[in-house]
XYZ file of C-alpha atoms in Angstrom:
563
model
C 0.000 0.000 0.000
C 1.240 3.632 -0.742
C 1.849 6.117 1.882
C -0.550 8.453 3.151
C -0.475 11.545 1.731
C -2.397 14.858 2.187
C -3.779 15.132 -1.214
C -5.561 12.762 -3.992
C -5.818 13.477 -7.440
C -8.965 11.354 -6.850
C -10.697 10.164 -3.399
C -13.015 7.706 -3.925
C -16.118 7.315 -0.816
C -16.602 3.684 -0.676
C -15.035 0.412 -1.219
C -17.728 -1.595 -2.915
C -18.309 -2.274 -5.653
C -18.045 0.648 -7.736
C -15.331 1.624 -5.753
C -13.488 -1.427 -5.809
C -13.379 -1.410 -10.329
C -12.976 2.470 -9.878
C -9.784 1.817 -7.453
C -8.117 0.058 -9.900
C -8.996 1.607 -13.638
C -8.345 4.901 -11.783
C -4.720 4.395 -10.595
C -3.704 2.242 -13.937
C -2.266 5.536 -15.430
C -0.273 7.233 -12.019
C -3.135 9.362 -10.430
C -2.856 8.888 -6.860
C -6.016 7.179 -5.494
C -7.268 6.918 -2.426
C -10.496 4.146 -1.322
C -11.988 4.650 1.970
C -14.349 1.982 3.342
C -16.224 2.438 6.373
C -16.556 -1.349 7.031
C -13.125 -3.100 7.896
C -11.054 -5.246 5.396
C -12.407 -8.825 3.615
C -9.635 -10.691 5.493
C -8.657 -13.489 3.168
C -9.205 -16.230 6.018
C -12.650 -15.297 6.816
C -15.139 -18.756 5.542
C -17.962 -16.080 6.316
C -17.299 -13.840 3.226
C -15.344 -16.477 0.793
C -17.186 -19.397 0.859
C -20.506 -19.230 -0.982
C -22.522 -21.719 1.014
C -21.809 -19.177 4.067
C -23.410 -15.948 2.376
C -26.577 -16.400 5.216
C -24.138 -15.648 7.984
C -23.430 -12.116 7.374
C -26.354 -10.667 6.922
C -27.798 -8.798 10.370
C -23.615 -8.985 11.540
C -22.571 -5.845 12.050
C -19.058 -6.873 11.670
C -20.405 -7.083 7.944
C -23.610 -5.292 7.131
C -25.161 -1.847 8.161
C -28.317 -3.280 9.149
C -30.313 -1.059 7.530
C -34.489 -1.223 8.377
C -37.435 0.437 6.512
C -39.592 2.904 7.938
C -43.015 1.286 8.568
C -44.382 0.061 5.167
C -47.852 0.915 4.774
C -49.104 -0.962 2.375
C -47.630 -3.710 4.641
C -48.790 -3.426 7.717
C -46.697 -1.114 8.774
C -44.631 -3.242 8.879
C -39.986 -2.145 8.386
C -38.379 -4.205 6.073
C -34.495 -5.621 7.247
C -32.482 -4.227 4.507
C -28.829 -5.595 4.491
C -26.008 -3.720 2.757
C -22.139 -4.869 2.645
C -20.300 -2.992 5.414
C -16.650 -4.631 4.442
C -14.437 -4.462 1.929
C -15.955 -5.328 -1.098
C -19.365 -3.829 0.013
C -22.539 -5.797 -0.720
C -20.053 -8.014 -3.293
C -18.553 -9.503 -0.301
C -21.734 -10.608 1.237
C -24.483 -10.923 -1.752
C -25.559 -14.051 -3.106
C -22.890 -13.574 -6.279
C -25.490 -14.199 -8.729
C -24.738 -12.149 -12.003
C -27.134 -11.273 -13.734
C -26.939 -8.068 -16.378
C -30.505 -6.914 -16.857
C -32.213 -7.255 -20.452
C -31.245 -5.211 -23.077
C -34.220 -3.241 -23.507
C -33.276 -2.061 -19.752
C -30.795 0.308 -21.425
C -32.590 1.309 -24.070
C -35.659 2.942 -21.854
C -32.395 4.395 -19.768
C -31.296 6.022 -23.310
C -34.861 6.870 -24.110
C -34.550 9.514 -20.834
C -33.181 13.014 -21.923
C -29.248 13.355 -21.955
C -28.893 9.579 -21.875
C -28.574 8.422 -25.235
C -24.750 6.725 -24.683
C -26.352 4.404 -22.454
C -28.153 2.260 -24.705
C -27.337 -1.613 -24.663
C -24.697 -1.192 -27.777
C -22.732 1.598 -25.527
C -23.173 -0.544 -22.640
C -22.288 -3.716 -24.298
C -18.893 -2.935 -24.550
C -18.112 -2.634 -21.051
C -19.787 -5.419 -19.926
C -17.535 -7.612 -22.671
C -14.499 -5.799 -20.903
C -15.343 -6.805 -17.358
C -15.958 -10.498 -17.964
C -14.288 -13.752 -18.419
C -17.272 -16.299 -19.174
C -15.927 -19.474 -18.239
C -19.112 -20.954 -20.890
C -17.290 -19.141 -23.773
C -16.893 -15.512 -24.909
C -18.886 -14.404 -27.990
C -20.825 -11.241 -30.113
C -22.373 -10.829 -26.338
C -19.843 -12.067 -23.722
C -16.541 -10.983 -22.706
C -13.644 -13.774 -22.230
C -10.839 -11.942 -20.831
C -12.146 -9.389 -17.720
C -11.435 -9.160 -14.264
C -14.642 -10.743 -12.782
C -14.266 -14.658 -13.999
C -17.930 -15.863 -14.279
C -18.950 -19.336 -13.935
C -22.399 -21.559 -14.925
C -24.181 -23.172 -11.866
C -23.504 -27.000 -12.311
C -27.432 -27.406 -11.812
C -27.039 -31.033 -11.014
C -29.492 -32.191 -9.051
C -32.633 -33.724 -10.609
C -34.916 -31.275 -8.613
C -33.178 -28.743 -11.246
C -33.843 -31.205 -14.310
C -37.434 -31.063 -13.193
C -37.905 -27.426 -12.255
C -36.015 -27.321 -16.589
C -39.050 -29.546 -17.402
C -41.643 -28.040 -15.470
C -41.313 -24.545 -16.927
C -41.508 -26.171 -20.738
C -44.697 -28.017 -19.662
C -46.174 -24.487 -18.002
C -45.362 -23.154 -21.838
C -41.969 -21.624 -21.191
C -38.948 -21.790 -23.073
C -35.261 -22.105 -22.110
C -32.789 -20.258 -23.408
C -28.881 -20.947 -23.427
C -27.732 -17.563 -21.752
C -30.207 -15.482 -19.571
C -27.103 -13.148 -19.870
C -26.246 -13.100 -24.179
C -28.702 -12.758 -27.150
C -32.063 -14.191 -25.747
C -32.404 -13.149 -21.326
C -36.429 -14.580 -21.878
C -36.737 -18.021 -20.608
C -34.990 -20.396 -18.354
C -31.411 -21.866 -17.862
C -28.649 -21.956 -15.720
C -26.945 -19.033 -13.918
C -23.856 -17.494 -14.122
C -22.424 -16.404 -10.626
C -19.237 -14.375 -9.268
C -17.465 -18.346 -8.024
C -13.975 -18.768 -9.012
C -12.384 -21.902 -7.523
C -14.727 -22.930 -5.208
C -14.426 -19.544 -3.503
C -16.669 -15.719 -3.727
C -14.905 -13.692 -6.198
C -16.351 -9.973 -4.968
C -15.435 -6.782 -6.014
C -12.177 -6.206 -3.919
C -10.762 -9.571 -5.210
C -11.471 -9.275 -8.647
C -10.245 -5.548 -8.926
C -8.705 -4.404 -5.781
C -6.457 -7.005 -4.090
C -4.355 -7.776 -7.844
C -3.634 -3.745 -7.619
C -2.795 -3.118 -3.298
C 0.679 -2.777 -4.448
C 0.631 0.147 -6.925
C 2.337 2.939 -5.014
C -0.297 5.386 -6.482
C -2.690 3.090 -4.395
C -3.900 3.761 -0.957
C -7.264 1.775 0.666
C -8.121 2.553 4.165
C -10.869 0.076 6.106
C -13.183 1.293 9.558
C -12.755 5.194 7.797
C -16.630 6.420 7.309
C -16.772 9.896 5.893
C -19.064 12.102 7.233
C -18.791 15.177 5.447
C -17.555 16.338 1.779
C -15.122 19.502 2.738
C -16.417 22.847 0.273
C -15.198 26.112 -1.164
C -18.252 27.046 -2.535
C -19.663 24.775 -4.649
C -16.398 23.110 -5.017
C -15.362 19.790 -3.171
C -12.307 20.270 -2.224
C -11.375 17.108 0.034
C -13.805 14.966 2.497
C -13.876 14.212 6.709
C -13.453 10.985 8.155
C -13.579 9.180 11.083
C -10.902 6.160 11.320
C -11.780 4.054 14.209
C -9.274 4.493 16.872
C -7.556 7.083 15.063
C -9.978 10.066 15.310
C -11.187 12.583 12.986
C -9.484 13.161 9.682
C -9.362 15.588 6.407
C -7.839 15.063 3.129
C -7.637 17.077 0.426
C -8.818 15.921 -3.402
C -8.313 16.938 -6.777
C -12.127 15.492 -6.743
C -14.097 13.139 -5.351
C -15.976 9.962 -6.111
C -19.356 9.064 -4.425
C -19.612 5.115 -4.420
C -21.742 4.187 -1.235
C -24.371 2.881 -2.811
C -28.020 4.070 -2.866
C -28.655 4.871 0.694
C -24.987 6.174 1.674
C -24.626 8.313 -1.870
C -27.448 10.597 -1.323
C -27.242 10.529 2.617
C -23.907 12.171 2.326
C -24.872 14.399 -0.258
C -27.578 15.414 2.071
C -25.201 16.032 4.539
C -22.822 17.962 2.626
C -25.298 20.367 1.446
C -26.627 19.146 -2.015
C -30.647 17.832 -2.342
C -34.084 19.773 -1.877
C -33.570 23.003 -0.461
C -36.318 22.783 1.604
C -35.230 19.918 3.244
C -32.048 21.360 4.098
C -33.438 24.237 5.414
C -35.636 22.572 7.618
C -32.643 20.378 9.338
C -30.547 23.806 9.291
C -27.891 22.712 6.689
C -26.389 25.451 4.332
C -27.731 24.487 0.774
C -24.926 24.270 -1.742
C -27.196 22.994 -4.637
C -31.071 22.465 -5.042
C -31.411 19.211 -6.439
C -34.391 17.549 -5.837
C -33.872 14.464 -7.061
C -30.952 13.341 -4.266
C -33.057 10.934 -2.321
C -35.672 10.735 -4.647
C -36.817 7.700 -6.906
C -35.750 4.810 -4.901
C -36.438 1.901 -6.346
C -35.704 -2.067 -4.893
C -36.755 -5.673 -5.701
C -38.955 -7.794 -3.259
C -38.650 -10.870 -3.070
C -41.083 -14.008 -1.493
C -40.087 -17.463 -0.816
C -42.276 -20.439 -2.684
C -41.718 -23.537 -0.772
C -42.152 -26.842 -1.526
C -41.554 -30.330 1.097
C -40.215 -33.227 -1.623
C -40.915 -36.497 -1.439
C -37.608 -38.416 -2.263
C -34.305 -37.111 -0.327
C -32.219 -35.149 -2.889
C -32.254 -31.541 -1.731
C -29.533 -30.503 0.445
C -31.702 -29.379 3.746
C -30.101 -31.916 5.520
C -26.026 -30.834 5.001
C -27.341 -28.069 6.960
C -27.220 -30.049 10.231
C -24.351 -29.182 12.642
C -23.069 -32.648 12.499
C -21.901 -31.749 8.852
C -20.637 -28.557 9.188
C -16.478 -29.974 9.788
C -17.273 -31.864 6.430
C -18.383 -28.991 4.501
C -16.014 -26.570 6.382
C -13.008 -29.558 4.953
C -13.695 -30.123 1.827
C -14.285 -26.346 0.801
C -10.739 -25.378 2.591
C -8.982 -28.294 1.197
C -10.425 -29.418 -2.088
C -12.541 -26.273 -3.102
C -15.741 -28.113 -3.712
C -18.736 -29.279 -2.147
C -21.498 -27.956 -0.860
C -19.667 -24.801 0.553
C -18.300 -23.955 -2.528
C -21.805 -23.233 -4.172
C -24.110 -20.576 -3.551
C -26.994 -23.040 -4.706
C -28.501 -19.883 -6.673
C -27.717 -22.304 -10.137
C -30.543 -21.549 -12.273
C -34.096 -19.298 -12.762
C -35.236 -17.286 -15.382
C -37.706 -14.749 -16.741
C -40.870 -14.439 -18.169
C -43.578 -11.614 -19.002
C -46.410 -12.636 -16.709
C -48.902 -10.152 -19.371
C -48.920 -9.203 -22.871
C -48.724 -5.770 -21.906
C -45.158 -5.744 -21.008
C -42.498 -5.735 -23.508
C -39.968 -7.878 -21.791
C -39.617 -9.915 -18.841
C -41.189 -8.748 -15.700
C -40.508 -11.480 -13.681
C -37.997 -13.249 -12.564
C -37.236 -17.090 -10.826
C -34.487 -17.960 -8.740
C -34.637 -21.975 -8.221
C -33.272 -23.852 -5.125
C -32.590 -27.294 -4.429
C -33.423 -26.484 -0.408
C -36.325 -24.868 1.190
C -34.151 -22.065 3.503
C -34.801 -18.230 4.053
C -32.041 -16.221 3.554
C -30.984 -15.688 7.611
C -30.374 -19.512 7.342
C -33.658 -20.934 8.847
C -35.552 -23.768 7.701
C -38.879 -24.954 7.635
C -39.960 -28.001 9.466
C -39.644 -30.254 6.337
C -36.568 -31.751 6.441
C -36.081 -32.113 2.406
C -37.665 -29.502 0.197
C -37.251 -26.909 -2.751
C -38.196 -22.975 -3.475
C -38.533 -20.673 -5.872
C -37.431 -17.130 -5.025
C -39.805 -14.765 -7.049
C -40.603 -11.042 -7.450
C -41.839 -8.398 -9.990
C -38.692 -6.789 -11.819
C -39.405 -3.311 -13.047
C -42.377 -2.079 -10.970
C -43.614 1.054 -10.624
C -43.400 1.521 -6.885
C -40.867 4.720 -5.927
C -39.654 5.715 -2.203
C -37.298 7.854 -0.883
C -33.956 8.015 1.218
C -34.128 11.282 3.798
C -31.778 12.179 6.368
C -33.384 11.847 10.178
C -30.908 14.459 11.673
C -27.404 16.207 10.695
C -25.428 13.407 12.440
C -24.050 11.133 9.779
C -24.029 8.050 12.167
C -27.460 7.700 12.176
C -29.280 5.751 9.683
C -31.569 7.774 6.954
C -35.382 7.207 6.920
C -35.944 4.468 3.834
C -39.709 4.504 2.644
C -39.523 1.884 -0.081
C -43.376 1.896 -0.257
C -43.566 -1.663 -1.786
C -47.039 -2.877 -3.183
C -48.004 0.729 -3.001
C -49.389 0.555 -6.988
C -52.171 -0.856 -8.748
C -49.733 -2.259 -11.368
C -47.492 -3.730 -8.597
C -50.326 -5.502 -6.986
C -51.447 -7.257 -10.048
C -47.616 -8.372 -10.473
C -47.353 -9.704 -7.751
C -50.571 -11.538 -8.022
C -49.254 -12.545 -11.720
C -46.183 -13.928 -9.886
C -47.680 -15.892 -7.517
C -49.598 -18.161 -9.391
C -47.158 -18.259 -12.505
C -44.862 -19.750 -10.194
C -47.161 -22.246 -8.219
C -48.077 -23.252 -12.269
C -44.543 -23.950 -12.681
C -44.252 -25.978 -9.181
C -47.602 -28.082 -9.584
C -46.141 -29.646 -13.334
C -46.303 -32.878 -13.755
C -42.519 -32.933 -13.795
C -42.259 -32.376 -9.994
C -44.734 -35.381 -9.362
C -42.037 -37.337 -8.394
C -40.881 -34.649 -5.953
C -43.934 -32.437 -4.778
C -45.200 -33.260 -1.375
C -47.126 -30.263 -1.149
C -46.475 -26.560 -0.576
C -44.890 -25.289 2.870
C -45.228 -21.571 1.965
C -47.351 -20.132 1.859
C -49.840 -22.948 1.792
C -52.772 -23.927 0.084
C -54.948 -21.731 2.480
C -53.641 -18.974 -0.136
C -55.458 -18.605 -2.610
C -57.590 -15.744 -3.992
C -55.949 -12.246 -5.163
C -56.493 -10.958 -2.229
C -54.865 -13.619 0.696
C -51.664 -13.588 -1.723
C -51.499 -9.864 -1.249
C -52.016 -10.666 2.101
C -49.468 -13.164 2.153
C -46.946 -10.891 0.205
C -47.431 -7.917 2.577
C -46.649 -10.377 5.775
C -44.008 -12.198 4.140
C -42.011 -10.468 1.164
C -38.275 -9.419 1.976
C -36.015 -7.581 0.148
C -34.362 -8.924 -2.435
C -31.451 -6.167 -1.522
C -31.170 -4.453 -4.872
C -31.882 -0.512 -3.590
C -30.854 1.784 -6.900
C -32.017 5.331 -8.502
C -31.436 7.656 -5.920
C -29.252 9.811 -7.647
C -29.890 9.388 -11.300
C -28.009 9.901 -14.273
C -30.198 12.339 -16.700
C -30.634 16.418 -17.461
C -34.115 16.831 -16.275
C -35.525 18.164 -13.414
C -35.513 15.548 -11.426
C -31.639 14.329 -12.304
C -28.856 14.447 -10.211
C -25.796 13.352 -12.377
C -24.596 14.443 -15.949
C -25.097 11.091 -17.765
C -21.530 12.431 -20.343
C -19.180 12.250 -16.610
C -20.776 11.193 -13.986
C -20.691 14.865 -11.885
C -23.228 15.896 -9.372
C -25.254 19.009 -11.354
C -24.484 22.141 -9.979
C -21.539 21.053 -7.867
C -17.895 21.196 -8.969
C -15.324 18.498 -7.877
C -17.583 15.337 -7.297
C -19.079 12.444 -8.793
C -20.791 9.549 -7.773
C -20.769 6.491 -9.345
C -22.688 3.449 -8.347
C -26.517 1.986 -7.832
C -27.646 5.354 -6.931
C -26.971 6.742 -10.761
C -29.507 4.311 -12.771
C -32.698 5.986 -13.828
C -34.634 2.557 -13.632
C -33.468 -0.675 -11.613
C -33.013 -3.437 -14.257
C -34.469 -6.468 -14.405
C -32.274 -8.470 -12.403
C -29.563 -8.867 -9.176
C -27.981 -5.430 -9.934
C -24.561 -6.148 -9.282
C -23.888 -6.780 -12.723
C -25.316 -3.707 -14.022
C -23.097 -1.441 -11.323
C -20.096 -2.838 -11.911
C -20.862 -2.229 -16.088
C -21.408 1.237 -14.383
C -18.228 1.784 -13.132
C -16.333 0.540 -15.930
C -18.002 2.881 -18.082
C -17.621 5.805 -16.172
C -13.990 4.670 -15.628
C -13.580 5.923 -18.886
C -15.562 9.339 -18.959
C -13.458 10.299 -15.598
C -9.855 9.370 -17.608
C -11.017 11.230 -20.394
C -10.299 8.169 -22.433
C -11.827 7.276 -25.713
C -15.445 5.531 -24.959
C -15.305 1.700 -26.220
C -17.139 1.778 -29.558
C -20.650 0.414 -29.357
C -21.381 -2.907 -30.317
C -24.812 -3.332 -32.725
C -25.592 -6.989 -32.061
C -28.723 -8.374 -32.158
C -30.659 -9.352 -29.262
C -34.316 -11.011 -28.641
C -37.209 -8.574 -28.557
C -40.273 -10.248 -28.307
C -43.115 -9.933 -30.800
C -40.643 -8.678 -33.302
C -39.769 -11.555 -35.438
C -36.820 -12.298 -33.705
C -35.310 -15.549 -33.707
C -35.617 -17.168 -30.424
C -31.615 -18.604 -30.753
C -28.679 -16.577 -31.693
C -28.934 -16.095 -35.752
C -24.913 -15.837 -36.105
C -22.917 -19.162 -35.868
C -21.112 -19.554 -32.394
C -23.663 -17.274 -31.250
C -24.299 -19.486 -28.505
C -22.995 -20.409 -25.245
């Protein structure tokens, strides 16, 4: 690591991520770089972050996550939604379930269709994702073979996964060889962030190859908590290192990558959001932008469990009496059941002919677990993990007080729509249609969750409202764009109005995609990589991908176009 100097030619708030990519494409060419993380390091020895089996134990650790909660929801109850985010090196990288998954194309092209936005279409974006990647199934016209972040295909072994591949053909679906190249409609295996058995995050991928560069500085357990000004000029940012007091350091400019509830809480802080707002918690307003906070948009998720007949899911390696098994042959050998994150295969579908491409979306287990680890009393089972994509539904992110160590207010306002209600309805029974095939005969013992006293519109609402979680994918609250209502030039990633800062990560989309939204940041950052260098965009690539409705061929129509 370099040594600590006064002044950065860049200082980059966060080590996510964004922040991990930015870290490294920033210092390639000699600008001096410094990453602060609030969360402490990913310690290479720690089974909790690097093996993939182990990605329940985190969450709700504050040695991890921020533990994050909703305000009451209330089309829920009132009930607050747990809402984990990575609080380590590596960010929510080092403790998400590495599933990779880029959006569909047409996900870019209603971001270009917004004003000031037309370079981030799918054939500008394209590019960058290509860069980022080695697929281990084989690079092609869509997929990169020689990136950072080494992608590879669930095995999808077990025969509850050839089933669930049979049951959605017999429901009328199709599969499809790559949810992630030409044709993301249908159902096949996933690709994940695995590499050797182990989690390949962020700060592995891009970060750790690069600690050495002298131009290089990270620093773990430093939250900032204010963005120093001259004007409307950044000029440096405050920290806090635990155990080492209060810090400033000066920056040529800084980079915002905390993510959607940290971005715009510190922009808050430091001035920059609705004026009235400010006002009313007595902070100085450097710029009125409305939009910081504004347009929050997440994924929820529900569990649909199923108890199975024969014993072939993995419930029972679960048991303590397995754990120094699992715990071996992960360590030693690199396999096993640690070294998956079971999230091997889903899909997508349109649940209405309304909607022009997939609005929902299917992650498939071989186990019938919630995410915190639990289990229901069924000692074998399977799930589906299922939520509406692209709804509707916006919230906000608002600062409680002026002291940056308390938490923002997050009003997600899930199932707050008419059009988000009927999704979810949509969802339900698309999936229990997939479940109740004859293909799972040989499996299905009957639904655990929610149970067959579900049943009408409104009881799955019901249901949906007691149950749904998060599916952790909080974006848009600081979005790219030149209207009112934007908070970032789309052409470099700088906060409107403000001189000296950017911010670069989930908080910059317009829309959330329609998928895990790692994928889609990290495509971020490599893109705006290049804007902050100055460099020479990566020419866009016009290939074709599946539209539906438009004559398309459902394969690939080049040779080799498959993976």
């Amino acid at each position: 690591m370099s040594a600590k100097r006064s002044t950065y030619d860049h200082v980059i708030v966060g080590g996510g991520s964004a922040g991990c990519a930015l870290g490294n494409r920033l210092s390639a060419d000699g600008a001096s770089v410094l990453v602060l993380e609030a969360g402490r390091s990913d310690i290479k020895l720690d089974p909790f972050i690097h093996m993939p089996a182990a990605l329940p134990y985190p969450i709700g650790n504050r040695l991890y996550d921020w533990k994050y909660e909703s305000e009451p929801e209330p089309h829920m109850g009132g009930r607050t939604v747990y809402h984990a985010r990575g609080k380590v090196l590596g960010g929510s990288s080092s403790i998400n379930g590495m599933i990779f998954q880029r959006g569909n194309p047409l996900d870019y092209e209603r971001w270009a269709a917004d004003p000031g936005m037309e370079s981030w279409d799918y054939a500008h974006c394209l590019p960058y994702f290509k860069r980022m990647e080695t697929t281990l199934a084989g690079a092609n016209e869509w997929r990169g073979g020689s990136g950072p972040l080494v992608l590879e295909r669930g095995p999808a072994t077990s025969p509850l996964f050839g089933a669930f591949f049979e049951a959605v053909q017999q429901a009328g679906h199709p599969l499809t060889d790559d949810v992630n190249g030409y044709r993301q409609e249908g159902f096949a295996k996933f690709d994940r962030n695995v590499h050797n058995g182990r989690r390949l995050s962020a700060a592995r991928a891009y970060l750790h190859p690069v600690r050495k560069r002298p131009n290089l500085r990270v620093e773990t357990l430093a939250m900032v908590t204010g963005l120093e000004m001259d004007g409307n000029r950044v000029t440096g940012v405050r920290y806090h290192r635990a155990g080492r007091g209060d810090h400033v350091v000066q920056a040529g400019e800084v980079i915002l990558c905390g993510g959607a509830i940290n971005t715009p809480q510190l922009l808050l802080l430091s001035g920059i959001g609705p004026k009235a707002d400010l006002e009313a918690l007595g902070i100085d307003v450097v710029a009125d932008l409305p939009g910081v906070g504004a347009n929050l948009q997440d994924h929820l998720e529900v569990y649909i469990q199923y108890a199975s007949k024969q014993p072939v899911s993995i419930g029972p390696w679960l048991k303590h009496r397995h754990k120094p098994r699992i715990g071996a042959e992960w360590l030693f050998l690199h396999k096993g059941v640690g070294a998956s994150n079971h999230f091997e295969a889903g899909g997508f579908i349109r649940s209405n002919d309304e909607v022009a491409y997939p609005n929902l979306m299917f992650h498939f287990l071989p186990i019938a677990i919630r995410y915190d680890g639990s289990q229901p009393a069924s000692e074998h089972g399977y799930q589906v993990h299922i939520g509406p994509m692209y709804s509707d539904v916006r919230g906000s992110v608002t600062l409680k007080s002026r002291d940056p160590f308390e938490h923002p207010a997050l009003q997600f306002n899930y199932l707050s729509t008419e059009n988000d209600r009927r999704e979810w309805i949509e969802m339900v029974r698309a999936a229990r249609d997939i479940l109740n095939q004859p293909a799972f005969d040989a499996f299905n013992a009957g639904e655990i969750s929610p149970g067959p006293s579900v049943e009408t519109d409104q009881e799955i609402l019901d249901w949906v409202a007691k149950d749904a979680e998060t599916a952790l994918h909080p974006s848009c609250t600081a979005k790219m764009g030149t209207g009112d209502d934007a908070v970032l030039d789309p052409t470099s990633m700088k906060v409107h109005g403000v001189e000296g800062l950017r911010a670069v990560d989930a908080s910059a989309m317009p829309y959330v995609t329609n998928g895990n939204i790692y994928a889609p940041v990290m495509m971020l950052a490599e893109k705006a990589a290049d804007l902050i260098l100055g460099n020479t965009p990566l020419p866009p690539l016009d290939v074709p991908f599946y539209r539906h409705g438009a004559g398309m061929p459902l394969q690939p129509p080049t040779p080799g176009g498959t993976s």
